[in-house]
Amino acid sequence: MASTPEKKVKDKVVKLLKAHGIYYFFPATFGMGRSGVPDIICCFGGKFLAIECKAQGKQPTALQDREINAIRTAQGIAAVARETNLDMIEQILKELTDDSTKESNS
């Protein structure tokens, strides 16, 4: 079965998460789950990170925007990952791991 453009982005993000040793999971949005929750939920060094993966040219839905804004309001980190901005995701992950290293050395 061929990978969709969004699946390819998810695979690349997961590769980055694993490289940084970051805990993550894919939340279920059916049944008792919430619609609009980002694709990947992460925690590292006590920081909450949510990543919505989108194929190039696609935008988050209104529900996804609502959840992303709620996460940011709660002082969590939320980002939209695309094939063209994986360097931004890498930078966020680097900052998380650098912050965690600094805090553990204090």
PDB file of C-alpha atoms in Angstrom:
ATOM      1  CA  MET A   1       0.000   0.000   0.000  1.00  0.00           C
ATOM      2  CA  ALA A   2       1.372   3.423  -0.993  1.00  0.00           C
ATOM      3  CA  SER A   3       2.042   6.043   1.651  1.00  0.00           C
ATOM      4  CA  THR A   4      -0.025   9.201   1.512  1.00  0.00           C
ATOM      5  CA  PRO A   5       1.784  12.561   1.550  1.00  0.00           C
ATOM      6  CA  GLU A   6       0.596  13.094   5.153  1.00  0.00           C
ATOM      7  CA  LYS A   7       1.836   9.626   6.198  1.00  0.00           C
ATOM      8  CA  LYS A   8       5.255  10.475   4.775  1.00  0.00           C
ATOM      9  CA  VAL A   9       5.354  13.614   6.950  1.00  0.00           C
ATOM     10  CA  LYS A  10       4.293  11.587  10.015  1.00  0.00           C
ATOM     11  CA  ASP A  11       7.038   9.031   9.337  1.00  0.00           C
ATOM     12  CA  LYS A  12       9.679  11.772   9.106  1.00  0.00           C
ATOM     13  CA  VAL A  13       8.458  13.443  12.303  1.00  0.00           C
ATOM     14  CA  VAL A  14       8.523  10.104  14.156  1.00  0.00           C
ATOM     15  CA  LYS A  15      12.081   9.536  12.962  1.00  0.00           C
ATOM     16  CA  LEU A  16      13.051  12.928  14.453  1.00  0.00           C
ATOM     17  CA  LEU A  17      11.245  12.167  17.719  1.00  0.00           C
ATOM     18  CA  LYS A  18      13.029   8.834  18.059  1.00  0.00           C
ATOM     19  CA  ALA A  19      16.396  10.439  17.300  1.00  0.00           C
ATOM     20  CA  HIS A  20      15.838  12.838  20.216  1.00  0.00           C
ATOM     21  CA  GLY A  21      14.461  10.158  22.565  1.00  0.00           C
ATOM     22  CA  ILE A  22      11.135  11.935  22.928  1.00  0.00           C
ATOM     23  CA  TYR A  23       8.059  10.109  24.262  1.00  0.00           C
ATOM     24  CA  TYR A  24       5.171  10.278  21.786  1.00  0.00           C
ATOM     25  CA  PHE A  25       1.923   8.622  20.797  1.00  0.00           C
ATOM     26  CA  PHE A  26      -0.845   8.919  18.209  1.00  0.00           C
ATOM     27  CA  PRO A  27      -4.130   9.722  20.019  1.00  0.00           C
ATOM     28  CA  ALA A  28      -7.322   7.913  19.079  1.00  0.00           C
ATOM     29  CA  THR A  29     -10.027  10.361  18.006  1.00  0.00           C
ATOM     30  CA  PHE A  30     -12.911   7.914  17.726  1.00  0.00           C
ATOM     31  CA  GLY A  31     -15.325   6.864  20.471  1.00  0.00           C
ATOM     32  CA  MET A  32     -14.434   8.861  23.573  1.00  0.00           C
ATOM     33  CA  GLY A  33     -11.595  10.761  21.853  1.00  0.00           C
ATOM     34  CA  ARG A  34     -11.697  14.431  20.883  1.00  0.00           C
ATOM     35  CA  SER A  35     -11.922  15.559  17.299  1.00  0.00           C
ATOM     36  CA  GLY A  36      -9.259  17.959  16.115  1.00  0.00           C
ATOM     37  CA  VAL A  37      -6.513  16.747  18.465  1.00  0.00           C
ATOM     38  CA  PRO A  38      -3.115  16.932  16.716  1.00  0.00           C
ATOM     39  CA  ASP A  39      -1.726  13.763  15.131  1.00  0.00           C
ATOM     40  CA  ILE A  40       1.188  13.249  17.528  1.00  0.00           C
ATOM     41  CA  ILE A  41       1.295  14.033  21.246  1.00  0.00           C
ATOM     42  CA  CYS A  42       4.724  14.247  22.901  1.00  0.00           C
ATOM     43  CA  CYS A  43       6.275  14.884  26.280  1.00  0.00           C
ATOM     44  CA  PHE A  44       9.927  15.470  27.045  1.00  0.00           C
ATOM     45  CA  GLY A  45      11.570  17.113  30.030  1.00  0.00           C
ATOM     46  CA  GLY A  46       8.153  18.022  31.410  1.00  0.00           C
ATOM     47  CA  LYS A  47       7.202  19.929  28.247  1.00  0.00           C
ATOM     48  CA  PHE A  48       4.029  19.144  26.299  1.00  0.00           C
ATOM     49  CA  LEU A  49       4.317  19.119  22.511  1.00  0.00           C
ATOM     50  CA  ALA A  50       1.596  18.425  19.956  1.00  0.00           C
ATOM     51  CA  ILE A  51       2.321  18.056  16.247  1.00  0.00           C
ATOM     52  CA  GLU A  52      -0.282  18.189  13.486  1.00  0.00           C
ATOM     53  CA  CYS A  53       1.085  16.657  10.261  1.00  0.00           C
ATOM     54  CA  LYS A  54      -0.137  18.029   6.946  1.00  0.00           C
ATOM     55  CA  ALA A  55       0.608  17.318   3.313  1.00  0.00           C
ATOM     56  CA  GLN A  56       2.032  20.270   1.420  1.00  0.00           C
ATOM     57  CA  GLY A  57      -0.670  22.811   0.556  1.00  0.00           C
ATOM     58  CA  LYS A  58      -3.118  21.486   3.170  1.00  0.00           C
ATOM     59  CA  GLN A  59      -4.236  23.596   6.127  1.00  0.00           C
ATOM     60  CA  PRO A  60      -5.456  22.551   9.580  1.00  0.00           C
ATOM     61  CA  THR A  61      -9.226  22.317   9.908  1.00  0.00           C
ATOM     62  CA  ALA A  62     -11.173  24.671  12.173  1.00  0.00           C
ATOM     63  CA  LEU A  63     -11.304  21.930  14.851  1.00  0.00           C
ATOM     64  CA  GLN A  64      -7.556  21.380  14.575  1.00  0.00           C
ATOM     65  CA  ASP A  65      -6.921  25.128  14.838  1.00  0.00           C
ATOM     66  CA  ARG A  66      -9.102  25.232  17.953  1.00  0.00           C
ATOM     67  CA  GLU A  67      -7.094  22.441  19.602  1.00  0.00           C
ATOM     68  CA  ILE A  68      -3.737  23.957  18.584  1.00  0.00           C
ATOM     69  CA  ASN A  69      -4.792  27.310  20.074  1.00  0.00           C
ATOM     70  CA  ALA A  70      -6.031  25.622  23.277  1.00  0.00           C
ATOM     71  CA  ILE A  71      -2.667  23.864  23.680  1.00  0.00           C
ATOM     72  CA  ARG A  72      -0.795  27.126  23.197  1.00  0.00           C
ATOM     73  CA  THR A  73      -3.117  28.908  25.650  1.00  0.00           C
ATOM     74  CA  ALA A  74      -2.271  26.202  28.204  1.00  0.00           C
ATOM     75  CA  GLN A  75       1.424  27.006  27.578  1.00  0.00           C
ATOM     76  CA  GLY A  76       2.050  23.812  25.644  1.00  0.00           C
ATOM     77  CA  ILE A  77       3.894  23.743  22.339  1.00  0.00           C
ATOM     78  CA  ALA A  78       1.876  23.042  19.195  1.00  0.00           C
ATOM     79  CA  ALA A  79       3.227  22.951  15.652  1.00  0.00           C
ATOM     80  CA  VAL A  80       2.066  22.040  12.170  1.00  0.00           C
ATOM     81  CA  ALA A  81       4.613  19.856  10.379  1.00  0.00           C
ATOM     82  CA  ARG A  82       4.933  19.759   6.624  1.00  0.00           C
ATOM     83  CA  GLU A  83       7.526  18.277   4.308  1.00  0.00           C
ATOM     84  CA  THR A  84       8.934  21.786   3.798  1.00  0.00           C
ATOM     85  CA  ASN A  85       9.269  22.803   7.480  1.00  0.00           C
ATOM     86  CA  LEU A  86      10.786  19.759   9.126  1.00  0.00           C
ATOM     87  CA  ASP A  87      13.788  21.927  10.004  1.00  0.00           C
ATOM     88  CA  MET A  88      11.449  23.974  12.252  1.00  0.00           C
ATOM     89  CA  ILE A  89      10.276  20.764  13.951  1.00  0.00           C
ATOM     90  CA  GLU A  90      13.911  19.695  14.359  1.00  0.00           C
ATOM     91  CA  GLN A  91      14.671  23.072  15.988  1.00  0.00           C
ATOM     92  CA  ILE A  92      11.771  22.700  18.444  1.00  0.00           C
ATOM     93  CA  LEU A  93      12.990  19.209  19.376  1.00  0.00           C
ATOM     94  CA  LYS A  94      16.566  20.427  19.769  1.00  0.00           C
ATOM     95  CA  GLU A  95      15.396  23.212  22.087  1.00  0.00           C
ATOM     96  CA  LEU A  96      13.367  20.721  24.150  1.00  0.00           C
ATOM     97  CA  THR A  97      16.298  18.361  24.540  1.00  0.00           C
ATOM     98  CA  ASP A  98      18.741  21.228  25.226  1.00  0.00           C
ATOM     99  CA  ASP A  99      16.388  22.648  27.902  1.00  0.00           C
ATOM    100  CA  SER A 100      16.058  19.203  29.486  1.00  0.00           C
ATOM    101  CA  THR A 101      19.841  18.770  29.578  1.00  0.00           C
ATOM    102  CA  LYS A 102      20.301  22.215  31.174  1.00  0.00           C
ATOM    103  CA  GLU A 103      17.667  21.496  33.837  1.00  0.00           C
ATOM    104  CA  SER A 104      19.131  18.094  34.731  1.00  0.00           C
ATOM    105  CA  ASN A 105      22.586  19.650  35.145  1.00  0.00           C
ATOM    106  CA  SER A 106      21.296  22.363  37.515  1.00  0.00           C
TER     107      SER A 106
END
